[in-house]
Each structure stands twice: as structure tokens, then as C-alpha cells.
PDB file of C-alpha atoms and ligand atoms in Angstrom:
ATOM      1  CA  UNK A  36      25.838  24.793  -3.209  1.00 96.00           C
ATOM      2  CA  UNK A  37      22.408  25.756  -4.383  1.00 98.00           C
ATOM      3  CA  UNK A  38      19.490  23.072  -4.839  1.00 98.00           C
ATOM      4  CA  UNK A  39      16.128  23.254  -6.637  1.00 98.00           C
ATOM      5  CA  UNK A  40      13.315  20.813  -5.707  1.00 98.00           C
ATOM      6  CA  UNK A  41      10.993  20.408  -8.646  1.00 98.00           C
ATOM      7  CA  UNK A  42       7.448  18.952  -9.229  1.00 98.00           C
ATOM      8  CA  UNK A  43       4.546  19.834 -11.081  1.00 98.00           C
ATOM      9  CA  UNK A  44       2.442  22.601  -9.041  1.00 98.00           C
ATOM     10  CA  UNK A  45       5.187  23.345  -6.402  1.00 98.00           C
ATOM     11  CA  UNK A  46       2.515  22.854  -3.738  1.00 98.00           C
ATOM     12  CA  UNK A  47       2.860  19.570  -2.029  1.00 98.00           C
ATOM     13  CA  UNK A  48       6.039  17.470  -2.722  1.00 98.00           C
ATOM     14  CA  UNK A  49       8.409  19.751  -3.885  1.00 98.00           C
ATOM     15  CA  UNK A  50       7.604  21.976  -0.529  1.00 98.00           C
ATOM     16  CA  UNK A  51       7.977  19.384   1.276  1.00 98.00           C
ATOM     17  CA  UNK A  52      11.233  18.522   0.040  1.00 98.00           C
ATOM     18  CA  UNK A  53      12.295  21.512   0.124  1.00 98.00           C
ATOM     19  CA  UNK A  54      11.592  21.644   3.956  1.00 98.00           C
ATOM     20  CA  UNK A  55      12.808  18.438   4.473  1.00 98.00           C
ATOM     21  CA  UNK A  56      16.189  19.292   2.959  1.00 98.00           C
ATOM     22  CA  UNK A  57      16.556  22.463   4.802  1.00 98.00           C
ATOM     23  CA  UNK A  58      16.507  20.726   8.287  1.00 98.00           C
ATOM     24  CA  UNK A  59      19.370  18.089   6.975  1.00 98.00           C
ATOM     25  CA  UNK A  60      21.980  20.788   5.421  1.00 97.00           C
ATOM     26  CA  UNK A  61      24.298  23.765   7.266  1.00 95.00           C
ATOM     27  CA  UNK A  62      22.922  27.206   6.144  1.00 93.00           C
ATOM     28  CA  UNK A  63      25.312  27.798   3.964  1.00 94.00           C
ATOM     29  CA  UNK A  64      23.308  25.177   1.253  1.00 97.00           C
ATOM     30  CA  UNK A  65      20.760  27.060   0.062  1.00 98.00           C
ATOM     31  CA  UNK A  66      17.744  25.465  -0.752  1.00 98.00           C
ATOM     32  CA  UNK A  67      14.335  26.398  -3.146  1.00 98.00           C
ATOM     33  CA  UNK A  68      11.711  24.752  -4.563  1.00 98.00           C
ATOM     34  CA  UNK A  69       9.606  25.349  -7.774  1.00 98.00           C
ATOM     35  CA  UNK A  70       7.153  24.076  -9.881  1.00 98.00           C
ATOM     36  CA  UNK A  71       6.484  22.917 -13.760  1.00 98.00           C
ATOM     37  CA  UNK A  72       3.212  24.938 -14.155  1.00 98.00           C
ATOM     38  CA  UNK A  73       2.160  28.120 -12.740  1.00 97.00           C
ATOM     39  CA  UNK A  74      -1.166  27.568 -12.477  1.00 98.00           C
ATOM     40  CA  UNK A  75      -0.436  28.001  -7.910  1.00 98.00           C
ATOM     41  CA  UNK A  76       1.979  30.553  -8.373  1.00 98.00           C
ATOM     42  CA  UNK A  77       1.549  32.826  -5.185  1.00 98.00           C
ATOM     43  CA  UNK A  78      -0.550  30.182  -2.922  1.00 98.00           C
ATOM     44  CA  UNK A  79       0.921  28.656  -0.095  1.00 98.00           C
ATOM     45  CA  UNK A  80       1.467  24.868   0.286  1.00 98.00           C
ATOM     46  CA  UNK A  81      -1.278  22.278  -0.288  1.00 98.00           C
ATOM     47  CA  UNK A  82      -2.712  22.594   3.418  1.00 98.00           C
ATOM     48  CA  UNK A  83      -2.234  18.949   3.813  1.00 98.00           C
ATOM     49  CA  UNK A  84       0.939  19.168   3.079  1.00 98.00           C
ATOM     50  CA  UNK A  85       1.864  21.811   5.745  1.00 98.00           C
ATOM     51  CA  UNK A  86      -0.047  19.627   8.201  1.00 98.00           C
ATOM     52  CA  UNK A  87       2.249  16.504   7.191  1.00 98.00           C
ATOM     53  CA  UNK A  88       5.873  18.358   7.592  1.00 98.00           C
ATOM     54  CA  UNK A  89       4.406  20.090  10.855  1.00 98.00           C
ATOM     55  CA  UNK A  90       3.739  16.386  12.238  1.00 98.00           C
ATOM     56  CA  UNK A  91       7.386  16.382  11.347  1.00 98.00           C
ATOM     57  CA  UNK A  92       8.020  19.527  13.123  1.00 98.00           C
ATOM     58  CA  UNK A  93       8.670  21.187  10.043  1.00 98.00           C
ATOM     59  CA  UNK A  94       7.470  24.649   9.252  1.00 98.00           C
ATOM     60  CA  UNK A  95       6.500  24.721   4.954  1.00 98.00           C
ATOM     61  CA  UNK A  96       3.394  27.062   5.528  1.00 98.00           C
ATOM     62  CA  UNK A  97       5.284  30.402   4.432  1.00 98.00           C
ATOM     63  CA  UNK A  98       6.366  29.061   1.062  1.00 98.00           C
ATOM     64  CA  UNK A  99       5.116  30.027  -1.834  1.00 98.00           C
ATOM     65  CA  UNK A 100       4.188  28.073  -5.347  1.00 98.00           C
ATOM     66  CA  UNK A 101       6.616  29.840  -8.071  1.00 98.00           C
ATOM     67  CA  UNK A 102       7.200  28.431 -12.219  1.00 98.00           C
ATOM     68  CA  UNK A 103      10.580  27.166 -12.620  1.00 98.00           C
ATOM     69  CA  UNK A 104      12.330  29.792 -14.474  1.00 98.00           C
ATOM     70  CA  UNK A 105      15.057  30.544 -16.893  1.00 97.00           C
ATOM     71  CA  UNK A 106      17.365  32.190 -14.181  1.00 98.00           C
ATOM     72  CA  UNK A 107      16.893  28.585 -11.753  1.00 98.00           C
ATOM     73  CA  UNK A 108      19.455  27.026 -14.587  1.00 98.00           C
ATOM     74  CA  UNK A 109      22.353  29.724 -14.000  1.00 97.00           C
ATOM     75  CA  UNK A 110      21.141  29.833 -10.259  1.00 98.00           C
ATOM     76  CA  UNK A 111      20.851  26.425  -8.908  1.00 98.00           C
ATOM     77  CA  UNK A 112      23.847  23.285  -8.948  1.00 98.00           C
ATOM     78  CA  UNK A 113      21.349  20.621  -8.673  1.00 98.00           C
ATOM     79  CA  UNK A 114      17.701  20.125  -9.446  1.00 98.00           C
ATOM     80  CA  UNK A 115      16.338  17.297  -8.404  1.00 98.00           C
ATOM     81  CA  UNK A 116      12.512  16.551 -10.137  1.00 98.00           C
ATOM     82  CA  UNK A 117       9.840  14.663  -8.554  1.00 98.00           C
ATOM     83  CA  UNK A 118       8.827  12.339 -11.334  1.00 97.00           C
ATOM     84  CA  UNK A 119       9.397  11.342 -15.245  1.00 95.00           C
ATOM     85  CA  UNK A 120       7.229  14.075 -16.594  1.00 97.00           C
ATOM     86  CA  UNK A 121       8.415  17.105 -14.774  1.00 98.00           C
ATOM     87  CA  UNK A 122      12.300  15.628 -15.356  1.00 97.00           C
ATOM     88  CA  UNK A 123      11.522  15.596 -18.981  1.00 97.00           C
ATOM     89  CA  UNK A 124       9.592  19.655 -19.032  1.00 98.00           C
ATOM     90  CA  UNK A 125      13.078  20.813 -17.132  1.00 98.00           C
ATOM     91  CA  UNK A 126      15.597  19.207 -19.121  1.00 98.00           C
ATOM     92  CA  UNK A 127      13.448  20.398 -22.367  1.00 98.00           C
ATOM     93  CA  UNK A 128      14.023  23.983 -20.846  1.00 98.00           C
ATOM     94  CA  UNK A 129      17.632  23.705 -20.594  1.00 98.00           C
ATOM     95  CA  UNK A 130      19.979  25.225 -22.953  1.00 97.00           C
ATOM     96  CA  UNK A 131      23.196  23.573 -22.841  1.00 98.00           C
ATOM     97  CA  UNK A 132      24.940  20.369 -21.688  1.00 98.00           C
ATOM     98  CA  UNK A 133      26.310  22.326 -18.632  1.00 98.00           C
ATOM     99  CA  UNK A 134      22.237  22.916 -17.591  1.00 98.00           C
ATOM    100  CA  UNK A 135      21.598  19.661 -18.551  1.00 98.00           C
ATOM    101  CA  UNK A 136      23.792  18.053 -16.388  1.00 98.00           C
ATOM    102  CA  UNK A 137      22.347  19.597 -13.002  1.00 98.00           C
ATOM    103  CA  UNK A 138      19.048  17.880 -13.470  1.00 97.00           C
ATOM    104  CA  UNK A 139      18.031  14.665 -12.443  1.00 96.00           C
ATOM    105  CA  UNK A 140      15.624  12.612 -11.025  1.00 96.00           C
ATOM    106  CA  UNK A 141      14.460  13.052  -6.949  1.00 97.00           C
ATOM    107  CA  UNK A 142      14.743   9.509  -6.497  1.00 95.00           C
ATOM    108  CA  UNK A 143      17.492   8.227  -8.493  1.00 93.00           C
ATOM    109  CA  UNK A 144      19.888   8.370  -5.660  1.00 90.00           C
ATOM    110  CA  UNK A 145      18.252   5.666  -4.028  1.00 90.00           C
ATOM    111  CA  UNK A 146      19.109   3.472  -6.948  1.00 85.00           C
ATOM    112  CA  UNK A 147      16.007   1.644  -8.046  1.00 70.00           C
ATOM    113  CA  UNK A 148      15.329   3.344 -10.889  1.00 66.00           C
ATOM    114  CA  UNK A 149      11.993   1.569 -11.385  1.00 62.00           C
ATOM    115  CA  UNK A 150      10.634   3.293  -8.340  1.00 65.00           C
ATOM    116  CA  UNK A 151      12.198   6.741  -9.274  1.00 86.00           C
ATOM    117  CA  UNK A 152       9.106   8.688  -9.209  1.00 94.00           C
ATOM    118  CA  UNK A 153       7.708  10.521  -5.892  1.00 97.00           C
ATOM    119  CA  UNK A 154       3.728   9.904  -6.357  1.00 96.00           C
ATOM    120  CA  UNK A 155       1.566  13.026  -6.798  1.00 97.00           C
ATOM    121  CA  UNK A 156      -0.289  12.757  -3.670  1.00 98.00           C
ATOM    122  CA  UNK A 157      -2.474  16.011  -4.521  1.00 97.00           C
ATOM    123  CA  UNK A 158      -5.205  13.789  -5.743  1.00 95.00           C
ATOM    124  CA  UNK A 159      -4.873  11.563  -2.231  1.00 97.00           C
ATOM    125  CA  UNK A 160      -5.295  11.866   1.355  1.00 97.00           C
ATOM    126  CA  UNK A 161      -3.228  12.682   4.493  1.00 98.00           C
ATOM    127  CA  UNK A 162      -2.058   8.804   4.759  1.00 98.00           C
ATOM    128  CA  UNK A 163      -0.842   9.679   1.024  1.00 98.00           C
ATOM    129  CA  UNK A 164       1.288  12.615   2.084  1.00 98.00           C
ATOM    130  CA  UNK A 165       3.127  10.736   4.840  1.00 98.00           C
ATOM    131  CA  UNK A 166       3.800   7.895   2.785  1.00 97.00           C
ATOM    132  CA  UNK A 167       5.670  10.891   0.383  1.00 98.00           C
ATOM    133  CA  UNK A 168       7.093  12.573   3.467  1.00 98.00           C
ATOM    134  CA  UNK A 169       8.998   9.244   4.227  1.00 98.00           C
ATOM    135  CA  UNK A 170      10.296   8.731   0.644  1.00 96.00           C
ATOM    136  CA  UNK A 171      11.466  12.363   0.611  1.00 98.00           C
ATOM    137  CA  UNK A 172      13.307  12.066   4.120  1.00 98.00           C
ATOM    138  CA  UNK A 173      14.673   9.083   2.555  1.00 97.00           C
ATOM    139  CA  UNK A 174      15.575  10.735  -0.612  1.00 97.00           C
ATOM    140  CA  UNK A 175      17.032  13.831   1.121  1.00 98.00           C
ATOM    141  CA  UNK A 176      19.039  11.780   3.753  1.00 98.00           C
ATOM    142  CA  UNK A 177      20.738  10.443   0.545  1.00 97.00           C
ATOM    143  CA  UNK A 178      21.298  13.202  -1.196  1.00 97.00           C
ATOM    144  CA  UNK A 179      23.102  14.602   1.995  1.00 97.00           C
ATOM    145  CA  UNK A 180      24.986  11.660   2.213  1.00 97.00           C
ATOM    146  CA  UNK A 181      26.074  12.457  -1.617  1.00 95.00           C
ATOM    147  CA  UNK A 182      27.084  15.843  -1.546  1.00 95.00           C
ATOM    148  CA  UNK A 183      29.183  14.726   1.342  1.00 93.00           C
ATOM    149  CA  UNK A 184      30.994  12.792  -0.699  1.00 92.00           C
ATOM    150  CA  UNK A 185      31.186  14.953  -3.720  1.00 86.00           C
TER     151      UNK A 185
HETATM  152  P1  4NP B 270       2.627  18.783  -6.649  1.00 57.82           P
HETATM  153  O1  4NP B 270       1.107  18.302  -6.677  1.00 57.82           O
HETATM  154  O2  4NP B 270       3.117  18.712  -8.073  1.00 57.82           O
HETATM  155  O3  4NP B 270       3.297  17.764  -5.770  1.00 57.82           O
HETATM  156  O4  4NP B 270       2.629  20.176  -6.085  1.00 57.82           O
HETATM  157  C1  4NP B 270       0.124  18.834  -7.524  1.00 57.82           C
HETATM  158  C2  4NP B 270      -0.400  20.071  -7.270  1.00 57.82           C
HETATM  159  C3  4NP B 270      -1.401  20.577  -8.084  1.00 57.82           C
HETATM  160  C4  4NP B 270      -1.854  19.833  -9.154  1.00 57.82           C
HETATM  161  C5  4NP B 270      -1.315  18.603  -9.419  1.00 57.82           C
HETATM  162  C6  4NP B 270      -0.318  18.104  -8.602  1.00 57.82           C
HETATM  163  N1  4NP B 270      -2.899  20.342  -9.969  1.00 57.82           N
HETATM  164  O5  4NP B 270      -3.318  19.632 -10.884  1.00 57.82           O
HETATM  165  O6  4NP B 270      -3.362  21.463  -9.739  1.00 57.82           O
END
């Protein structure tokens, strides 16, 4: 089982996610995290971000920002976006039903659909990255929980 974590400049919540997730699955899940644009591509995590998932005891701070690609849709079983916009830029890169069908929405497994959207918190400050950190532990813990069941 591979899983993508996607969000717009694959700096803060997507890395985090992806962190996140890694600590909650066997090694045998593999799990990656890109980003919509490419305008980080190379750069580490959003500092503030690796400060937030090291409170957590999480180590993000070798990751590195990389553009979804082509290859992530033949690659990856699930890809779970951040928020409406970056959900709709994936699916609009997909090519078939088959790729269309392993994208959906971060949130959506928590089931209130009008609170699907992890907010950007790039724009915010360190209280602003918790408050993500705790909706993506939530969000991961279910997604565990779902693949269990799968
Ligand atoms: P992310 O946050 O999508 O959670 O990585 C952002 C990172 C960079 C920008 C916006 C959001 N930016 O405009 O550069």
C-alpha cells in the first residue's frame, strides 16, 4: 500500500502528514508527500513546521518539497489532498477513472464534509501549525483505522 499526501507547496501540511502517517503505519506502507506547485521544489519543510512535528517528536526536517507528478498516479493507491483546490488540480491531472478513484479529500474520512479542508497555515503562526498538526493526527488516526478495515 502506497500513500501520497498532497497540498499546495509540499512544505508545511502535506510534510507533516506525511510524518504523521509514517509513525502510525508498519514499514511495509510506504508513505510520500508532494505538492501542487513547484515553486519549493528542493527546500526543506516550512521551518515552523519541522519545529511543530519535533514538539511531536517527529523528525520532517530531511524532506524535501517535490511537484506531484505523472508517475505518483501509477505509483501511489491513495492520495489524500489537503483542501478543495489542490483535490480539484490532482484529479484534473488524472487520466482515467482507475486514477481518479485514488484521490480524495485529507479530511473526508472524518465525515463532515463541511470542514474537509486542512487550513493553509503558511500564512499563520506556530499556534496555527499545531492546530493543523492535531487535525492531521486526527485525520491519519482515521485513515489507519480505514485501511484496517479495507
Ligand atoms: P502548504 O503551504 O501547501 O501547506 O505547503 C504553503 C506553502 C507555500 C505557499 C503556500 C502554502 N506559497 O504560497 O508559497
Amino acid at each position: 500500500m502506497k500513500i501520497l499526501m498532497v497540498c499546495l507547496g509540499n512544505i508545511c501540511r502535506s510534510p507533516l502528514a506525511e510524518g504523521i502517517m509514517k509513525t502510525k503505519l508498519p514499514d511495509h506502507y510506504t508513505v510520500d508527500s508532494a505538492g501542487t506547485i513547484s515553486m519549493h521544489e528542493g527546500e526543506h519543510p516550512d521551518k515552523r513546521a519541522v519545529k511543530t512535528a519535533a514538539n511531536h517528536h517527529i523528525d520532517i526536517s530531511k524532506q524535501r518539497s517535490r511537484p506531484v507528478t505523472r508517475k505518483d498516479f501509477e505509483n501511489f493507491d491513495k492520495i489524500y489532498c489537503m483542501d478543495i483546490d489542490v483535490f480539484e488540480d490532482v484529479v484534473s491531472k488524472t487520466k482515467n477513472e482507475e486514477e481518479r478513484q485514488k484521490v480524495s479529500l485529507f479530511l473526508e474520512v472524518l465525515g463532515d464534509h463541511k470542514n474537509a479542508e486542512v487550513p493553509d497555515p503558511y500564512w499563520g503562526d506556530m499556534k496555527d501549525f499545531e492546530s493543523v498538526f492535531q487535525l492531521l493526527d486526527k485525520g491519519c488516526e482515521a485513515i489507519k483505522k480505514q485501511l484496517s478495515e479495507e
